[in-house]
Amino acid sequence: DAKTTQPTSMDCAEGRAANLPCNHSTISGNEYVYWYRQIHSQGPQYIIHGLKNNETNEMASLIITEDRKSSTLILPHATLRDTAVYYCIVRDVNDYKLSFGAGTTVTVRA
Amino acid sequence: DTAVSQTPKYLVTQMGNDKSIKCEQNLGHDTMYWYKQDSKKFLKIMFSYNNKELIINETVPNRFSPKSPDKAHLNLHINSLELGDSAVYFCASSQRGQAFFGQGTRLTVV
């Protein structure tokens, strides 16, 4: 029941911005866009979430299109430690189910 | 001070044995989860509890029995372990959509 589509993998140069796309064309009005990442052998880590406005925190920025059918996670200055699988998840904030798809494997190269 | 802690971190056991994995969160969250991540790296939700009540059971074999003695704890007991149970098991807790994960328990059944 995948609600999101992400590229399987992408490479990024260290120090450059990494732009991770996510399509969620069937998103409903109550659903937020969440981003998590999983660094090798660790538990998933929350990054950011948003409803319709763009959001920024110390880790990343989230850009959501006006029609909310897609979004982009931006890591402004990628480091080697940002190498991870990044998951885009669409979810109602009151939904108890948090489902992960295949995600995007991001490799940051020196 | 770890937010979500699981024990043990590693567990190696023989087929047919019964084992438990413990999870504790100190975040005051109402909702807790168990996830399984197999060798193909897909994160699958197994159970979700809210205020000690089972909310989601994703067709997990009844050899797996979660137990929530209080809101801060969600333990996973597994009976009659099988080779296919080998995986990394993650516990998580959430409040209003943002989830925090433990570091995982790597279970190896031999």
mmCIF file of C-alpha atoms in Angstrom:
data_model
loop_
_atom_site.group_PDB
_atom_site.id
_atom_site.type_symbol
_atom_site.label_atom_id
_atom_site.label_comp_id
_atom_site.label_asym_id
_atom_site.label_seq_id
_atom_site.Cartn_x
_atom_site.Cartn_y
_atom_site.Cartn_z
ATOM 1 C CA ASP A 1 0.000 0.000 0.000
ATOM 2 C CA ALA A 2 2.815 2.319 -0.965
ATOM 3 C CA LYS A 3 1.638 5.893 -0.907
ATOM 4 C CA THR A 4 4.987 7.321 -1.953
ATOM 5 C CA THR A 5 7.429 6.816 -4.792
ATOM 6 C CA GLN A 6 11.126 7.520 -4.397
ATOM 7 C CA PRO A 7 14.166 6.847 -6.585
ATOM 8 C CA THR A 8 15.991 3.710 -5.580
ATOM 9 C CA SER A 9 19.353 5.373 -5.170
ATOM 10 C CA MET A 10 21.299 8.559 -5.707
ATOM 11 C CA ASP A 11 24.817 9.831 -5.253
ATOM 12 C CA CYS A 12 25.850 13.178 -3.905
ATOM 13 C CA ALA A 13 29.178 14.977 -3.593
ATOM 14 C CA GLU A 14 30.345 15.885 -0.135
ATOM 15 C CA GLY A 15 29.683 19.531 0.656
ATOM 16 C CA ARG A 16 27.008 19.875 -1.989
ATOM 17 C CA ALA A 17 23.273 20.012 -1.472
ATOM 18 C CA ALA A 18 21.413 16.725 -1.783
ATOM 19 C CA ASN A 19 17.893 16.993 -3.176
ATOM 20 C CA LEU A 20 15.762 13.921 -2.527
ATOM 21 C CA PRO A 21 12.470 13.761 -4.413
ATOM 22 C CA CYS A 22 9.298 12.011 -3.333
ATOM 23 C CA ASN A 23 6.000 11.616 -5.166
ATOM 24 C CA HIS A 24 2.786 11.245 -3.207
ATOM 25 C CA SER A 25 0.071 11.988 -5.736
ATOM 26 C CA THR A 26 -2.731 10.403 -3.683
ATOM 27 C CA ILE A 27 -2.026 12.320 -0.494
ATOM 28 C CA SER A 28 -5.160 13.409 1.341
ATOM 29 C CA GLY A 29 -5.799 16.656 3.155
ATOM 30 C CA ASN A 30 -5.096 15.303 6.636
ATOM 31 C CA GLU A 31 -1.867 13.572 5.744
ATOM 32 C CA TYR A 32 1.556 14.920 6.536
ATOM 33 C CA VAL A 33 4.799 14.192 4.727
ATOM 34 C CA TYR A 34 7.436 12.706 7.026
ATOM 35 C CA TRP A 35 11.071 11.995 6.304
ATOM 36 C CA TYR A 36 13.181 9.512 8.190
ATOM 37 C CA ARG A 37 16.586 8.086 7.502
ATOM 38 C CA GLN A 38 18.385 4.935 8.516
ATOM 39 C CA ILE A 39 22.132 4.965 8.754
ATOM 40 C CA HIS A 40 23.665 1.523 8.403
ATOM 41 C CA SER A 41 22.920 -0.765 11.369
ATOM 42 C CA GLN A 42 21.129 1.954 13.312
ATOM 43 C CA GLY A 43 17.471 2.585 14.073
ATOM 44 C CA PRO A 44 15.570 4.959 11.794
ATOM 45 C CA GLN A 45 15.910 8.614 12.693
ATOM 46 C CA TYR A 46 13.245 11.271 12.289
ATOM 47 C CA ILE A 47 14.341 14.187 10.082
ATOM 48 C CA ILE A 48 11.445 16.511 9.393
ATOM 49 C CA HIS A 49 7.759 16.643 8.532
ATOM 50 C CA GLY A 50 5.305 19.076 6.996
ATOM 51 C CA LEU A 51 1.718 19.485 5.900
ATOM 52 C CA LYS A 52 1.758 22.089 3.145
ATOM 53 C CA ASN A 53 4.230 24.803 4.069
ATOM 54 C CA ASN A 54 7.933 24.447 3.561
ATOM 55 C CA GLU A 55 9.774 23.473 6.717
ATOM 56 C CA THR A 56 13.366 23.811 7.886
ATOM 57 C CA ASN A 57 15.214 22.507 10.896
ATOM 58 C CA GLU A 58 18.831 21.928 11.853
ATOM 59 C CA MET A 59 19.019 18.781 9.733
ATOM 60 C CA ALA A 60 17.197 19.558 6.523
ATOM 61 C CA SER A 61 14.607 21.511 4.583
ATOM 62 C CA LEU A 62 11.362 20.143 3.234
ATOM 63 C CA ILE A 63 9.815 21.670 0.150
ATOM 64 C CA ILE A 64 6.227 20.626 -0.610
ATOM 65 C CA THR A 65 4.648 21.547 -3.919
ATOM 66 C CA GLU A 66 1.529 23.654 -3.881
ATOM 67 C CA ASP A 67 -0.674 20.756 -4.978
ATOM 68 C CA ARG A 68 1.057 18.587 -2.305
ATOM 69 C CA LYS A 69 1.579 15.769 -4.783
ATOM 70 C CA SER A 70 5.325 15.786 -4.377
ATOM 71 C CA SER A 71 8.035 17.017 -2.071
ATOM 72 C CA THR A 72 11.800 17.368 -1.877
ATOM 73 C CA LEU A 73 14.038 16.845 1.101
ATOM 74 C CA ILE A 74 17.110 19.030 0.952
ATOM 75 C CA LEU A 75 20.279 18.282 2.861
ATOM 76 C CA PRO A 76 22.046 21.620 2.416
ATOM 77 C CA HIS A 77 25.655 20.502 2.815
ATOM 78 C CA ALA A 78 25.906 16.752 2.596
ATOM 79 C CA THR A 79 28.608 15.025 4.614
ATOM 80 C CA LEU A 80 29.827 11.443 4.518
ATOM 81 C CA ARG A 81 27.773 10.809 7.656
ATOM 82 C CA ASP A 82 24.613 11.559 5.681
ATOM 83 C CA THR A 83 25.048 8.322 3.731
ATOM 84 C CA ALA A 84 21.876 6.427 4.587
ATOM 85 C CA VAL A 85 18.525 5.161 3.330
ATOM 86 C CA TYR A 86 16.013 8.004 3.304
ATOM 87 C CA TYR A 87 12.324 7.259 3.674
ATOM 88 C CA CYS A 88 9.483 9.519 2.618
ATOM 89 C CA ILE A 89 6.254 8.616 4.424
ATOM 90 C CA VAL A 90 2.773 10.020 4.087
ATOM 91 C CA ARG A 91 0.694 9.668 7.192
ATOM 92 C CA ASP A 92 -2.186 11.173 9.102
ATOM 93 C CA VAL A 93 -0.835 12.510 12.389
ATOM 94 C CA ASN A 94 -3.471 10.481 14.264
ATOM 95 C CA ASP A 95 -2.729 7.264 12.394
ATOM 96 C CA TYR A 96 -1.082 4.613 14.526
ATOM 97 C CA LYS A 97 0.467 2.926 11.522
ATOM 98 C CA LEU A 98 3.888 4.152 10.401
ATOM 99 C CA SER A 99 4.812 2.201 7.255
ATOM 100 C CA PHE A 100 8.165 2.316 5.513
ATOM 101 C CA GLY A 101 8.706 1.737 1.810
ATOM 102 C CA ALA A 102 11.983 0.916 0.114
ATOM 103 C CA GLY A 103 13.362 4.433 0.446
ATOM 104 C CA THR A 104 16.236 6.067 -1.425
ATOM 105 C CA THR A 105 19.754 4.904 -0.742
ATOM 106 C CA VAL A 106 21.859 8.057 -0.679
ATOM 107 C CA THR A 107 25.608 7.730 -0.969
ATOM 108 C CA VAL A 108 27.673 10.810 -0.247
ATOM 109 C CA ARG A 109 31.059 10.644 -1.925
ATOM 110 C CA ALA A 110 34.195 12.553 -0.996
ATOM 111 C CA ASP B 1 20.006 9.189 28.509
ATOM 112 C CA THR B 2 18.632 6.991 25.732
ATOM 113 C CA ALA B 3 15.074 7.792 24.658
ATOM 114 C CA VAL B 4 14.167 4.298 23.412
ATOM 115 C CA SER B 5 16.290 1.444 24.658
ATOM 116 C CA GLN B 6 16.168 -2.199 23.709
ATOM 117 C CA THR B 7 17.829 -5.185 25.297
ATOM 118 C CA PRO B 8 19.625 -7.258 24.335
ATOM 119 C CA LYS B 9 21.450 -5.747 21.373
ATOM 120 C CA TYR B 10 22.440 -9.161 20.064
ATOM 121 C CA LEU B 11 20.715 -12.470 20.567
ATOM 122 C CA VAL B 12 21.883 -15.803 19.206
ATOM 123 C CA THR B 13 19.721 -18.801 19.959
ATOM 124 C CA GLN B 14 18.781 -22.229 18.695
ATOM 125 C CA MET B 15 15.658 -23.149 16.780
ATOM 126 C CA GLY B 16 12.773 -24.037 19.016
ATOM 127 C CA ASN B 17 13.838 -21.827 21.894
ATOM 128 C CA ASP B 18 11.721 -19.079 23.432
ATOM 129 C CA LYS B 19 13.226 -15.620 23.828
ATOM 130 C CA SER B 20 12.216 -12.115 24.821
ATOM 131 C CA ILE B 21 13.323 -8.668 23.759
ATOM 132 C CA LYS B 22 12.670 -5.762 26.072
ATOM 133 C CA CYS B 23 11.926 -2.167 25.124
ATOM 134 C CA GLU B 24 11.604 0.907 27.265
ATOM 135 C CA GLN B 25 10.967 4.531 26.365
ATOM 136 C CA ASN B 26 11.399 7.528 28.647
ATOM 137 C CA LEU B 27 9.690 10.038 26.375
ATOM 138 C CA GLY B 28 6.229 9.774 27.888
ATOM 139 C CA HIS B 29 4.792 8.650 24.550
ATOM 140 C CA ASP B 30 1.473 6.831 24.334
ATOM 141 C CA THR B 31 2.249 4.742 21.250
ATOM 142 C CA MET B 32 4.872 2.050 20.881
ATOM 143 C CA TYR B 33 5.805 -0.258 17.996
ATOM 144 C CA TRP B 34 7.739 -3.318 17.026
ATOM 145 C CA TYR B 35 9.303 -3.561 13.578
ATOM 146 C CA LYS B 36 11.170 -6.359 11.846
ATOM 147 C CA GLN B 37 13.951 -5.700 9.338
ATOM 148 C CA ASP B 38 15.068 -8.764 7.450
ATOM 149 C CA SER B 39 18.115 -9.371 5.303
ATOM 150 C CA LYS B 40 16.498 -7.512 2.405
ATOM 151 C CA LYS B 41 16.378 -4.429 4.623
ATOM 152 C CA PHE B 42 12.642 -3.835 4.426
ATOM 153 C CA LEU B 43 11.222 -2.411 7.639
ATOM 154 C CA LYS B 44 7.935 -4.102 8.390
ATOM 155 C CA ILE B 45 5.636 -3.031 11.154
ATOM 156 C CA MET B 46 4.619 -5.904 13.401
ATOM 157 C CA PHE B 47 2.651 -4.385 16.255
ATOM 158 C CA SER B 48 1.471 -1.044 17.497
ATOM 159 C CA TYR B 49 0.272 -0.354 21.020
ATOM 160 C CA ASN B 50 -1.437 2.766 22.290
ATOM 161 C CA ASN B 51 -1.849 3.273 26.018
ATOM 162 C CA LYS B 52 -1.033 -0.406 26.596
ATOM 163 C CA GLU B 53 -3.695 -1.581 24.158
ATOM 164 C CA LEU B 54 -2.944 -3.470 20.946
ATOM 165 C CA ILE B 55 -3.912 -1.310 17.971
ATOM 166 C CA ILE B 56 -2.164 -2.969 15.052
ATOM 167 C CA ASN B 57 -1.198 -6.573 14.496
ATOM 168 C CA GLU B 58 0.173 -6.980 10.997
ATOM 169 C CA THR B 59 -0.596 -10.679 10.501
ATOM 170 C CA VAL B 60 2.321 -11.690 12.625
ATOM 171 C CA PRO B 61 2.447 -15.391 13.607
ATOM 172 C CA ASN B 62 0.997 -15.975 17.046
ATOM 173 C CA ARG B 63 4.401 -17.230 18.162
ATOM 174 C CA PHE B 64 5.109 -13.540 18.593
ATOM 175 C CA SER B 65 3.405 -12.056 21.619
ATOM 176 C CA PRO B 66 3.917 -8.441 22.591
ATOM 177 C CA LYS B 67 3.307 -7.430 26.175
ATOM 178 C CA SER B 68 2.937 -3.916 27.501
ATOM 179 C CA PRO B 69 3.049 -3.856 31.311
ATOM 180 C CA ASP B 70 2.836 -0.070 31.262
ATOM 181 C CA LYS B 71 2.985 2.776 28.748
ATOM 182 C CA ALA B 72 6.765 2.971 28.938
ATOM 183 C CA HIS B 73 7.428 -0.673 28.100
ATOM 184 C CA LEU B 74 6.633 -2.939 25.175
ATOM 185 C CA ASN B 75 8.311 -6.299 25.294
ATOM 186 C CA LEU B 76 8.334 -8.912 22.546
ATOM 187 C CA HIS B 77 8.226 -12.576 23.397
ATOM 188 C CA ILE B 78 8.872 -15.134 20.687
ATOM 189 C CA ASN B 79 8.036 -18.816 21.099
ATOM 190 C CA SER B 80 9.461 -21.735 19.156
ATOM 191 C CA LEU B 81 11.980 -19.680 17.238
ATOM 192 C CA GLU B 82 12.485 -20.518 13.572
ATOM 193 C CA LEU B 83 15.352 -19.790 11.198
ATOM 194 C CA GLY B 84 13.166 -17.266 9.382
ATOM 195 C CA ASP B 85 12.846 -15.216 12.534
ATOM 196 C CA SER B 86 16.464 -14.118 12.128
ATOM 197 C CA ALA B 87 16.338 -10.361 11.607
ATOM 198 C CA VAL B 88 16.875 -7.058 13.328
ATOM 199 C CA TYR B 89 13.942 -6.054 15.517
ATOM 200 C CA PHE B 90 13.342 -2.384 16.251
ATOM 201 C CA CYS B 91 11.209 -0.897 18.941
ATOM 202 C CA ALA B 92 9.855 2.632 18.557
ATOM 203 C CA SER B 93 7.630 5.099 20.321
ATOM 204 C CA SER B 94 5.749 8.077 18.960
ATOM 205 C CA GLN B 95 3.568 10.972 19.858
ATOM 206 C CA ARG B 96 1.662 12.918 17.231
ATOM 207 C CA GLY B 97 3.398 11.291 14.312
ATOM 208 C CA GLN B 98 7.078 11.720 15.159
ATOM 209 C CA ALA B 99 8.639 8.385 16.041
ATOM 210 C CA PHE B 100 11.822 7.554 17.896
ATOM 211 C CA PHE B 101 13.507 4.220 17.376
ATOM 212 C CA GLY B 102 15.725 2.051 19.469
ATOM 213 C CA GLN B 103 19.042 0.785 18.170
ATOM 214 C CA GLY B 104 17.691 -2.609 17.308
ATOM 215 C CA THR B 105 18.133 -6.191 18.470
ATOM 216 C CA ARG B 106 19.899 -8.489 16.032
ATOM 217 C CA LEU B 107 18.346 -11.911 16.456
ATOM 218 C CA THR B 108 20.117 -14.886 14.916
ATOM 219 C CA VAL B 109 18.453 -18.267 15.041
ATOM 220 C CA VAL B 110 20.773 -21.210 14.379
#
